[in-house]
mmCIF file of C-alpha atoms in Angstrom:
data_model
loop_
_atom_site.group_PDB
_atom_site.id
_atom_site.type_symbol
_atom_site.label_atom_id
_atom_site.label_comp_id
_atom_site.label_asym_id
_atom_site.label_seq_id
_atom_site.Cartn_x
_atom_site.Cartn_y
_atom_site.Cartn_z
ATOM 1 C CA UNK A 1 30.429 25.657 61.013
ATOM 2 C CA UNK A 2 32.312 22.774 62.786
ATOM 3 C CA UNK A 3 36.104 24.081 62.083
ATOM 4 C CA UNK A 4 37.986 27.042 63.630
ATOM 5 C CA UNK A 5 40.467 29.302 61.992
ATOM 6 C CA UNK A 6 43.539 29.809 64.107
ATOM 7 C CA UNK A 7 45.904 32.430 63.208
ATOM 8 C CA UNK A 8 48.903 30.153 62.652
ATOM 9 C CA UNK A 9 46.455 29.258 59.383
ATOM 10 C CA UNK A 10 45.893 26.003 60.277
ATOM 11 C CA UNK A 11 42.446 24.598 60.964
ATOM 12 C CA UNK A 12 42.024 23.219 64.798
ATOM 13 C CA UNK A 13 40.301 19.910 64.652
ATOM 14 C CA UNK A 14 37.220 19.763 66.349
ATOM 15 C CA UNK A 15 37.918 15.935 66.979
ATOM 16 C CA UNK A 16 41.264 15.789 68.352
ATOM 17 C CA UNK A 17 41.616 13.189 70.730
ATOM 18 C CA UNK A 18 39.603 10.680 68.960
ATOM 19 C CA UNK A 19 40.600 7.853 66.808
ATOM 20 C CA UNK A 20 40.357 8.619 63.332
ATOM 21 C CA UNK A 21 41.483 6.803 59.968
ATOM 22 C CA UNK A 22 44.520 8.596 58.358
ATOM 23 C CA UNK A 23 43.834 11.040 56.132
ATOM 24 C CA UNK A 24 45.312 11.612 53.018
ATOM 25 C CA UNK A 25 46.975 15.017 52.544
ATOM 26 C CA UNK A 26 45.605 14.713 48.443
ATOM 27 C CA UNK A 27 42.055 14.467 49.574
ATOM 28 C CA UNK A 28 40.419 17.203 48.788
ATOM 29 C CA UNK A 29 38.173 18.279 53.055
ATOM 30 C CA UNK A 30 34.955 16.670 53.228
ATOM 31 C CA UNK A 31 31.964 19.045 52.698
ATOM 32 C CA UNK A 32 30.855 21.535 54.845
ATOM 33 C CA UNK A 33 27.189 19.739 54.883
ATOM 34 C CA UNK A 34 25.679 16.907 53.244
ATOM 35 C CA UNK A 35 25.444 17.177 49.419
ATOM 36 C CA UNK A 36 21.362 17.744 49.011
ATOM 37 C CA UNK A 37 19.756 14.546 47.003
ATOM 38 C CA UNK A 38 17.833 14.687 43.991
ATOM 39 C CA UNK A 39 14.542 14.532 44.576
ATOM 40 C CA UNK A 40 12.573 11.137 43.153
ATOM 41 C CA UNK A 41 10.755 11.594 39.706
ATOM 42 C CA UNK A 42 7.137 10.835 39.924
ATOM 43 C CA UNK A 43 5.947 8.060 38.404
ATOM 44 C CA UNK A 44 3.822 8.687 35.367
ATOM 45 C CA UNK A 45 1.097 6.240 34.659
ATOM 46 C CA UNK A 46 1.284 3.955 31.197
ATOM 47 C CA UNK A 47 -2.421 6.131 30.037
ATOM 48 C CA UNK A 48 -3.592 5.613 26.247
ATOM 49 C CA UNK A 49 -0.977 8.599 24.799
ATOM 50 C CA UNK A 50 2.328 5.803 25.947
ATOM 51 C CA UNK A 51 0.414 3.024 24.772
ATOM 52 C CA UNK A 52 0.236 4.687 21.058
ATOM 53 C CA UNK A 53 3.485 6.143 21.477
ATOM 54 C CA UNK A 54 4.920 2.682 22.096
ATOM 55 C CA UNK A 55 3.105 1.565 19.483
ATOM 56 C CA UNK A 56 3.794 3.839 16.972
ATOM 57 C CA UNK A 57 7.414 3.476 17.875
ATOM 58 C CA UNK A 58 7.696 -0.324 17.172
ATOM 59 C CA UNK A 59 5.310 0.397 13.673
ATOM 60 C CA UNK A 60 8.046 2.756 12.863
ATOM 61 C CA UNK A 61 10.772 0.473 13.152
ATOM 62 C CA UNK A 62 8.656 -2.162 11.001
ATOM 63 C CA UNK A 63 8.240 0.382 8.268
ATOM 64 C CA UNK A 64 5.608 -0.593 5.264
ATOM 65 C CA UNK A 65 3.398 -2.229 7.855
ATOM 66 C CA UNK A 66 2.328 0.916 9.729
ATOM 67 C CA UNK A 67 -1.072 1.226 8.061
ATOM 68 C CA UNK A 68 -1.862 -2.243 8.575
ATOM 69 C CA UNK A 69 -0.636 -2.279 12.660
ATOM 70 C CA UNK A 70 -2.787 0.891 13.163
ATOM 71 C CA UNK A 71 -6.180 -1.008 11.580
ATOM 72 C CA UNK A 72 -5.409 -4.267 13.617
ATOM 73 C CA UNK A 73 -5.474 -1.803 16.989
ATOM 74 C CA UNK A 74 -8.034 0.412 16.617
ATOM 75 C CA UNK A 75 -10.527 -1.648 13.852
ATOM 76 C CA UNK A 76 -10.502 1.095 11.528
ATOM 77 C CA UNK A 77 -10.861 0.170 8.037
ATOM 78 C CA UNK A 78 -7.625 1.225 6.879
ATOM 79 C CA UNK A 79 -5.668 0.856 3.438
ATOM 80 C CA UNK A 80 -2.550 -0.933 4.168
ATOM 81 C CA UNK A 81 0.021 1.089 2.065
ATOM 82 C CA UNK A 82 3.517 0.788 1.864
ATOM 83 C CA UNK A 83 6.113 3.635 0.779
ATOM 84 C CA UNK A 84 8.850 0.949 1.858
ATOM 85 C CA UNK A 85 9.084 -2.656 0.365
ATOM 86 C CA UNK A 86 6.855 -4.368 2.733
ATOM 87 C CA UNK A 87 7.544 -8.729 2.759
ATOM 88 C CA UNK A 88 3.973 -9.498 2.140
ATOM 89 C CA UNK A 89 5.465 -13.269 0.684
ATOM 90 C CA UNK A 90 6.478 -15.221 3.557
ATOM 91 C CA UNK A 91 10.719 -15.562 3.683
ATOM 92 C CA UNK A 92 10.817 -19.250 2.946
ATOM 93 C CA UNK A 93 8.772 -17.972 -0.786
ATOM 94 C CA UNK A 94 10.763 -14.445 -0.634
ATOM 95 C CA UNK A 95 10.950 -14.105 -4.804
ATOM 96 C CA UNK A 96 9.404 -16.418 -5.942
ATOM 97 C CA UNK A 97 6.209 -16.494 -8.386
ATOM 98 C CA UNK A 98 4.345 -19.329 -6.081
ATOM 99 C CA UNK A 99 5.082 -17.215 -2.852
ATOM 100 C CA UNK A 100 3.581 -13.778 -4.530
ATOM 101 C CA UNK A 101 0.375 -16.078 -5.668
ATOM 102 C CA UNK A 102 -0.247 -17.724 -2.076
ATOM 103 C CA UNK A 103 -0.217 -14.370 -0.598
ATOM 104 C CA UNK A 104 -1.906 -12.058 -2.720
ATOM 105 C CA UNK A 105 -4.256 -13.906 -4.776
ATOM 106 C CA UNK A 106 -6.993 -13.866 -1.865
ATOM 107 C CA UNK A 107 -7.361 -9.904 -2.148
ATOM 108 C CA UNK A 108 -8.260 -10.505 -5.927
ATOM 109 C CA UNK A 109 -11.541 -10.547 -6.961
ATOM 110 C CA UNK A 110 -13.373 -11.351 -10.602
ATOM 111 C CA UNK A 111 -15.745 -8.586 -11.229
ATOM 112 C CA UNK A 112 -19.033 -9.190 -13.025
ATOM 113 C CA UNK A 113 -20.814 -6.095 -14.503
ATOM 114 C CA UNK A 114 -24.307 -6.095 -16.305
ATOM 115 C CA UNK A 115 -25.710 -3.111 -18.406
ATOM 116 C CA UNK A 116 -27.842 -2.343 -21.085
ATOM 117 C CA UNK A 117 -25.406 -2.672 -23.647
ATOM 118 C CA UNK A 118 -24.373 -6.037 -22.307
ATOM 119 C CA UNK A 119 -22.308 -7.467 -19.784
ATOM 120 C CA UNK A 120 -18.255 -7.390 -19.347
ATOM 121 C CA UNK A 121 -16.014 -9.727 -17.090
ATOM 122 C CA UNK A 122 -13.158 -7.979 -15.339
ATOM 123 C CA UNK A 123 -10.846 -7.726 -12.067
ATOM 124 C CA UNK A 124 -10.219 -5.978 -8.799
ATOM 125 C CA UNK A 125 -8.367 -5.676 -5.969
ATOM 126 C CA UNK A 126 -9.431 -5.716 -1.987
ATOM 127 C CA UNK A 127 -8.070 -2.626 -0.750
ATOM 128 C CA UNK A 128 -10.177 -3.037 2.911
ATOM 129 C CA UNK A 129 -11.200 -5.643 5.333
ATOM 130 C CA UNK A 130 -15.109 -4.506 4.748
ATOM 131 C CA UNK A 131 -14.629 -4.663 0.754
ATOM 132 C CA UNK A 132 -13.454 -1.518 -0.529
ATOM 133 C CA UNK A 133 -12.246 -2.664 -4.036
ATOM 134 C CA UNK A 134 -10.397 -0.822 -6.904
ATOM 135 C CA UNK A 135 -10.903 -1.681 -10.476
ATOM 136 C CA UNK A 136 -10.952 0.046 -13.825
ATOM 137 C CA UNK A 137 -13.221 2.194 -14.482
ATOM 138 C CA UNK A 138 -14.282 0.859 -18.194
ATOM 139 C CA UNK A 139 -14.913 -2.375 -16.142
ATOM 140 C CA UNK A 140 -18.183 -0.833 -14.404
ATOM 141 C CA UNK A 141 -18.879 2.148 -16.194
ATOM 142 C CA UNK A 142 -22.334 2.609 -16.784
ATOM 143 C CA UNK A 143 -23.276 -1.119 -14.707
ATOM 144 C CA UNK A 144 -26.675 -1.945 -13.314
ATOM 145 C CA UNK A 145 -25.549 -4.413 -11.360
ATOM 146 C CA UNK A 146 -22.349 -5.263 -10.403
ATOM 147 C CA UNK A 147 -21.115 -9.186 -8.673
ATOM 148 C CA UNK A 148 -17.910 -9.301 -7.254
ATOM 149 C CA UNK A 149 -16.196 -13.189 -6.318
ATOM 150 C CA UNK A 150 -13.615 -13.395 -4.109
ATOM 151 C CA UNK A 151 -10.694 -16.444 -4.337
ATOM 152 C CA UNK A 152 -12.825 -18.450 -1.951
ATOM 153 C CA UNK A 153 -15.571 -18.809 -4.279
ATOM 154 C CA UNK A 154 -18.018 -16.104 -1.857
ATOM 155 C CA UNK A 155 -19.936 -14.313 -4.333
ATOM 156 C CA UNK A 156 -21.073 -10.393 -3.263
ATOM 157 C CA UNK A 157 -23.381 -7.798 -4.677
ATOM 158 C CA UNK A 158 -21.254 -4.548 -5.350
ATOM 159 C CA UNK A 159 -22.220 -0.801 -5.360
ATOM 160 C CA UNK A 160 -19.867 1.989 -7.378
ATOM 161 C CA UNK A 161 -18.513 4.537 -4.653
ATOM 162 C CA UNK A 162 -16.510 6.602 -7.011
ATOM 163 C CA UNK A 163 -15.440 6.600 -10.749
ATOM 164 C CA UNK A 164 -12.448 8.697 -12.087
ATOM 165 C CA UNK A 165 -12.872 8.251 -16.238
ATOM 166 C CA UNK A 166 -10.178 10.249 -16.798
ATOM 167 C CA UNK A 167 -7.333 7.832 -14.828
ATOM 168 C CA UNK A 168 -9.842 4.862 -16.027
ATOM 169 C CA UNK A 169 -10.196 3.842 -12.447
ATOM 170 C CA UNK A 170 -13.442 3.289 -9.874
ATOM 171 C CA UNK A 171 -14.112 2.151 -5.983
ATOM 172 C CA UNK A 172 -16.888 0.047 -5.650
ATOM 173 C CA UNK A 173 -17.810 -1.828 -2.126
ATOM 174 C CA UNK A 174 -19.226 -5.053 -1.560
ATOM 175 C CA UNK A 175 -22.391 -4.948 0.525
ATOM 176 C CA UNK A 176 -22.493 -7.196 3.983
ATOM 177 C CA UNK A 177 -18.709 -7.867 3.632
ATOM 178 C CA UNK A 178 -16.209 -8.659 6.153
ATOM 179 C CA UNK A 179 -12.882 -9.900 7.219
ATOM 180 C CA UNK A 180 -11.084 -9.719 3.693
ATOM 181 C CA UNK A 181 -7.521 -10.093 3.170
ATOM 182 C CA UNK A 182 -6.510 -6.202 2.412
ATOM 183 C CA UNK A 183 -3.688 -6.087 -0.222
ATOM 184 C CA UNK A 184 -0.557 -3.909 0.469
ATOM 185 C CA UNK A 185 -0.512 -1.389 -1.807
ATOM 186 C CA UNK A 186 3.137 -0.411 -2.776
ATOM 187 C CA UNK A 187 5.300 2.362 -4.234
ATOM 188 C CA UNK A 188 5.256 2.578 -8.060
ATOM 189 C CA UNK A 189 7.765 5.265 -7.755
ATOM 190 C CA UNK A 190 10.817 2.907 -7.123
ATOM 191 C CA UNK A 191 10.011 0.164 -10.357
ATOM 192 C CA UNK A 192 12.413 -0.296 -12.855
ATOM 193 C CA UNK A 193 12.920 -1.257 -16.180
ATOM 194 C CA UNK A 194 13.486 -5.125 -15.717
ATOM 195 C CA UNK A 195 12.006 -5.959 -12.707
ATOM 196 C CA UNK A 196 9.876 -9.163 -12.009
ATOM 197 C CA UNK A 197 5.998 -8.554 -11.430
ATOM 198 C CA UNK A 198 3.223 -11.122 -11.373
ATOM 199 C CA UNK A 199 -0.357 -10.380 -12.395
ATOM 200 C CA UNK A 200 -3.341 -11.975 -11.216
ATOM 201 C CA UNK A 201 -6.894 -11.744 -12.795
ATOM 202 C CA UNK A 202 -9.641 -13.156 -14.037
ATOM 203 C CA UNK A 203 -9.044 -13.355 -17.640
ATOM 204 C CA UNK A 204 -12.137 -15.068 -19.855
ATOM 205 C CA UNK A 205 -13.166 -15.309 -16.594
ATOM 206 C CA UNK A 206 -10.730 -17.363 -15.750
ATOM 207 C CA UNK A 207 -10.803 -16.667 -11.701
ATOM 208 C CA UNK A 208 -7.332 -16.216 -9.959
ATOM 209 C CA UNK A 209 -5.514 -16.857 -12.995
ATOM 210 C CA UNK A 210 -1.685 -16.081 -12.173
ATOM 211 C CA UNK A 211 1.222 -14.768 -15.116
ATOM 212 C CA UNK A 212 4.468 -13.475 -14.851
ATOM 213 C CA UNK A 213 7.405 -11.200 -16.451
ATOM 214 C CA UNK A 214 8.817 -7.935 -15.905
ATOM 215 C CA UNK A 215 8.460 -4.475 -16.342
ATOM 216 C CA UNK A 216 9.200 -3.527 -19.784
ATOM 217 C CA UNK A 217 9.032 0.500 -20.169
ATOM 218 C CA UNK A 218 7.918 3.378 -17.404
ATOM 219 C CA UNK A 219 5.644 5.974 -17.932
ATOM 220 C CA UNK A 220 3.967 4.895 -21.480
ATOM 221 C CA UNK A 221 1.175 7.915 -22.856
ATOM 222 C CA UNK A 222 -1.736 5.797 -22.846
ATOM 223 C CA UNK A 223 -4.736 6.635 -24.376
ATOM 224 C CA UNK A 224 -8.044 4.958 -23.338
ATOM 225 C CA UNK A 225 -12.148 5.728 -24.122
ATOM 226 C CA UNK A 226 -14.151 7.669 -21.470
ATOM 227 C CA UNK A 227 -17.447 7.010 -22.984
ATOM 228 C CA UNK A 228 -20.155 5.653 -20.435
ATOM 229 C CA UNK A 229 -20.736 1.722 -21.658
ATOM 230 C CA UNK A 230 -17.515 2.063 -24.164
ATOM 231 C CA UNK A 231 -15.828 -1.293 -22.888
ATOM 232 C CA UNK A 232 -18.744 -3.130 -22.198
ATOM 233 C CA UNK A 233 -20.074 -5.943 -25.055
ATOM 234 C CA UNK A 234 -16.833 -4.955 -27.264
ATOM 235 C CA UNK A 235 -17.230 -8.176 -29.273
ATOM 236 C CA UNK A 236 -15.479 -10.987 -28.437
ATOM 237 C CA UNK A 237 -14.206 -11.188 -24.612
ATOM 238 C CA UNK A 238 -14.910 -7.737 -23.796
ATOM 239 C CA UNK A 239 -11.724 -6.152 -25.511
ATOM 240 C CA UNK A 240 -10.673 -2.736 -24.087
ATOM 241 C CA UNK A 241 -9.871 -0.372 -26.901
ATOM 242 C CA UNK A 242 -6.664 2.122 -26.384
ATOM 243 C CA UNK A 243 -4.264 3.948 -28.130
ATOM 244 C CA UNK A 244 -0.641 3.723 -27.893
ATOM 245 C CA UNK A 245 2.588 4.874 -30.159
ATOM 246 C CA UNK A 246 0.148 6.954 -32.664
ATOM 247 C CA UNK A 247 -1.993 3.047 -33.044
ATOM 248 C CA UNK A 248 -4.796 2.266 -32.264
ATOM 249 C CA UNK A 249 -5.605 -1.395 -30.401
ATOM 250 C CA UNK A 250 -8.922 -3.556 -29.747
ATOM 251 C CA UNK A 251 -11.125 -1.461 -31.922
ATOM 252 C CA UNK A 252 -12.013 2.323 -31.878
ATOM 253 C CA UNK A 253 -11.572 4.537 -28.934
ATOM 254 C CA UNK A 254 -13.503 7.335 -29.914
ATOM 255 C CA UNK A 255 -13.671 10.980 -29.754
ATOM 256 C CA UNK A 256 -13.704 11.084 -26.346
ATOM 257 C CA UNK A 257 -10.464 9.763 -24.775
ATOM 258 C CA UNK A 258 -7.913 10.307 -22.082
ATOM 259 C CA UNK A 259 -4.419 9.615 -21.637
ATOM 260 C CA UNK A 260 -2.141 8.766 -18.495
ATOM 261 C CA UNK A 261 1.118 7.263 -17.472
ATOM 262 C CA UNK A 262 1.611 3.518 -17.435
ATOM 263 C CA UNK A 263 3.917 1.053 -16.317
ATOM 264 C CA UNK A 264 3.728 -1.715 -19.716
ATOM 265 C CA UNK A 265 4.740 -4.958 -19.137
ATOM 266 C CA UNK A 266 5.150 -8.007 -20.460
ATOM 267 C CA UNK A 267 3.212 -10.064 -17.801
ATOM 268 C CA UNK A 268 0.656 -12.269 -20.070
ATOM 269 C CA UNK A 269 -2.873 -10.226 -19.434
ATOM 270 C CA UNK A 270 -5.737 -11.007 -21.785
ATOM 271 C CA UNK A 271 -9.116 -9.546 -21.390
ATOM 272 C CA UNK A 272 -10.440 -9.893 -17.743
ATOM 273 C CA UNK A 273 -7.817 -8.920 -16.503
ATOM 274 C CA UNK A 274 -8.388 -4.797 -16.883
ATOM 275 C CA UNK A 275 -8.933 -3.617 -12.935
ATOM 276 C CA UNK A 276 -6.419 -6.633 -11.665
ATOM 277 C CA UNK A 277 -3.387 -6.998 -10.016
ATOM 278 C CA UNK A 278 0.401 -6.001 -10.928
ATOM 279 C CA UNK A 279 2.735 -7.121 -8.126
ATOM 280 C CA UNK A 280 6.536 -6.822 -7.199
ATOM 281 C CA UNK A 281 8.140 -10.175 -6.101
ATOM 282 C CA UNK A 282 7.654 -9.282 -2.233
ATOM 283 C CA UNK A 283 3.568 -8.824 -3.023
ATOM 284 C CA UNK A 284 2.976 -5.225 -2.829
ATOM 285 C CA UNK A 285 0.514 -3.891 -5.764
ATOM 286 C CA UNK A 286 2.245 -1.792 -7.657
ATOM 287 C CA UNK A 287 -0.504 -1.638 -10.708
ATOM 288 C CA UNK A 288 -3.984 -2.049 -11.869
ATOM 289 C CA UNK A 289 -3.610 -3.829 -15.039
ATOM 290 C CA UNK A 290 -5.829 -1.380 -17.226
ATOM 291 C CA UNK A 291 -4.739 -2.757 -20.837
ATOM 292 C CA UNK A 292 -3.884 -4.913 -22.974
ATOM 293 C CA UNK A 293 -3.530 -5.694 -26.692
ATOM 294 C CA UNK A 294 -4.980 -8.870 -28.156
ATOM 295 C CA UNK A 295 -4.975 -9.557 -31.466
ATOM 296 C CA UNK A 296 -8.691 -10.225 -31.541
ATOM 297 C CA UNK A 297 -9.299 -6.856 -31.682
ATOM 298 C CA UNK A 298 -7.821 -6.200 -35.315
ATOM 299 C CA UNK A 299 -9.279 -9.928 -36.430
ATOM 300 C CA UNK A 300 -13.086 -11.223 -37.557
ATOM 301 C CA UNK A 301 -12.225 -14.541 -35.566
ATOM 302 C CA UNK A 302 -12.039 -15.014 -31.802
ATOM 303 C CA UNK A 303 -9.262 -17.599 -31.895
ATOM 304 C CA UNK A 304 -6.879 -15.039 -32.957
ATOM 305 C CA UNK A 305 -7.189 -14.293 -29.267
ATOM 306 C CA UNK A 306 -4.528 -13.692 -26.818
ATOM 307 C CA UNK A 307 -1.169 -12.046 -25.334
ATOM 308 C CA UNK A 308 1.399 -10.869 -27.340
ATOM 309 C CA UNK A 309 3.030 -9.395 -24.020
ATOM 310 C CA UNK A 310 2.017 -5.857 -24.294
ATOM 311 C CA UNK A 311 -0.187 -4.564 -21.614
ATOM 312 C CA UNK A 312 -0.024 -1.544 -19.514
ATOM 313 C CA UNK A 313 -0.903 -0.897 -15.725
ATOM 314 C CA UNK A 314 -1.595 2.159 -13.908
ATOM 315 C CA UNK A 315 0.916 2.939 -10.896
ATOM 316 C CA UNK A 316 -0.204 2.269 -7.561
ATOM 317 C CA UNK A 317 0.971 5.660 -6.778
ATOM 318 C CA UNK A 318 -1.673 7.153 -8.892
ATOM 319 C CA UNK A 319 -4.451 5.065 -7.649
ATOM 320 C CA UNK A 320 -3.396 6.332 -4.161
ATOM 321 C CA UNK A 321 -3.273 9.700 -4.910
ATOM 322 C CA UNK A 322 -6.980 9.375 -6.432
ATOM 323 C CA UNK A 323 -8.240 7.355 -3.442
ATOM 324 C CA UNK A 324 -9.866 10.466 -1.631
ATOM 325 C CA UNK A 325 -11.528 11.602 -4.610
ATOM 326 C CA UNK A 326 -13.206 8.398 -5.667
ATOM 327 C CA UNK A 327 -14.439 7.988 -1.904
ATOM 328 C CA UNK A 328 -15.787 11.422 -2.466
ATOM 329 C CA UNK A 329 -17.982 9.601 -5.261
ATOM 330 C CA UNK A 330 -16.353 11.638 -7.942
ATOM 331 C CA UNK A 331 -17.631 10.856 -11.617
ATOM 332 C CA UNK A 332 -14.835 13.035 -13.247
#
């Protein structure tokens, strides 16, 4: 130590004599040593794991789009989902019918199925870049060969991956394909009654037709066929018989049915449309339109044909929670 104690109490100064700066008696002494320094962090180098960190951070604060971020970077063929409202429209078309159409009508696709009990017309929906598509199930059941067209006019041959009769939906995949526009697949949970939807199909095949309206009821007991070639050559325009309310619509659905939740809605959908789109107004899928009633179906004459705004779609929830088991190639 550089101070003395001297028995007065006092401290002797060890540098009396020299010029100092006044001290203040409310200072508190200097130290007895120099304070000891922190030693410097290491530097950690910016490896892969703060690279996906950082970039799971910024998907995070993006929300819906986290699927879709994670495909871009590592070229996995990923379903874009969304349990947020993801802006698929652009914000200068934010709401409006055009906007939803521009944006989600290239992930639609007309669906062309052959059998031996004839040949049906129907819709689906790009859920990959390499062509991973969900439709209905009645819309390929029991195929030999299956065509898929997308909104550009490219025309693929298809291959069923999975069928699930019992939810009326299948995965099929379109061989050598590429580079399609994934849709963003949404959360049914949060619709309600009165919301705006579009729906694009194919109906007649009528490729990339567009209609509008709302959602008119949740969770509708909807009864549908499960009979292999049921909805294929069902008369005129390919009607898809189902029961609803205790009725029965399009013809006879058999002894062998199912039933599951629907969203209805009173978006125009006429037949073609079964295995297409139903979108909220910021262009996540919330549906696959599944059916429909046209009036065809209880007439002798074709031009009796057409909406009467009642169709049904099953969530998008559903079809996600079902996604596993028809890549499995489940036939249940």
């Amino acid at each position: 130590m550089t101070e003395s104690f001297h028995r007065s109490g006092g401290y002797e100064n060890p540098y009396q004599g020299q010029q100092q700066a006044p001290v203040n008696p409310e200072w508190p002494p200097p130290p007895a040593y120099a304070p000891a320094q922190a030693p410097h962090p290491k530097k950690r180098g910016r490896g892969p794991f703060a690279l996906i960190a950082a970039v799971a951070i910024v998907a995070a604060a993006i929300g819906g789009g986290t699927a879709y971020g994670i495909q871009e970077l590592t070229g996995n063929d990923t379903v874009a989902s969304s349990s947020t409202s993801t802006n698929v429209v652009p914000s200068s078309q934010k709401g409006t019918v055009a906007g939803v159409a521009k944006a989600v009508s290239p992930s639609i696709v007309e669906i062309s199925a052959t059998s031996n009990a004839g040949s049906s017309t129907g819709s689906g929906v790009i859920i990959t870049s390499g062509g991973e598509i969900v439709t209905n199930n009645h819309v390929v059941s029991g195929a030999s060969q299956i065509k898929a067209t997308t909104n550009d006019g490219k025309s693929y041959t298809a291959k069923v991956v999975g069928t699930d009769s019992k939810k009326d939906l299948a995965l099929i995949k379109l061989e050598n394909a590429s580079g399609l526009k994934a849709a963003t697949l949404g959360d049914s949970a949060g619709i309600q009654v009165g919301d705006q939807v579009v729906a694009i199909g194919s109906p007649e095949g009528l490729s990339g037709t567009v209609t509008s309206g709302i959602i008119s009821a949740l969770d509708r007991d909807v009864t549908v066929p499960t009979e292999e070639n049921q909805g294929q050559g069902q008369g005129q325009g390919d009607e898809w018989p189902f029961e609803f309310g205790g009725r029965q619509f399009n013809g006879d659905t058999g002894s062998d049915t199912t039933t599951y939740k629907a969203l209805q809605t009173d978006a125009s959908l006429n037949p073609g449309n079964s295995g297409g789109a139903l979108i909220d107004m910021n262009g996540n899928i919330i549906g696959i339109n599944s059916a429909m009633y046209s009036p065809a179906g209880q007439a002798s004459s074709s031009s009796a044909a057409g909406s009467v705004g009642l169709g049904f779609s099953i969530p998008i929830n559903t079809v996600k929670a079902d996604l596993a088991k028809l890549r499995a190639g489940s036939t249940d």
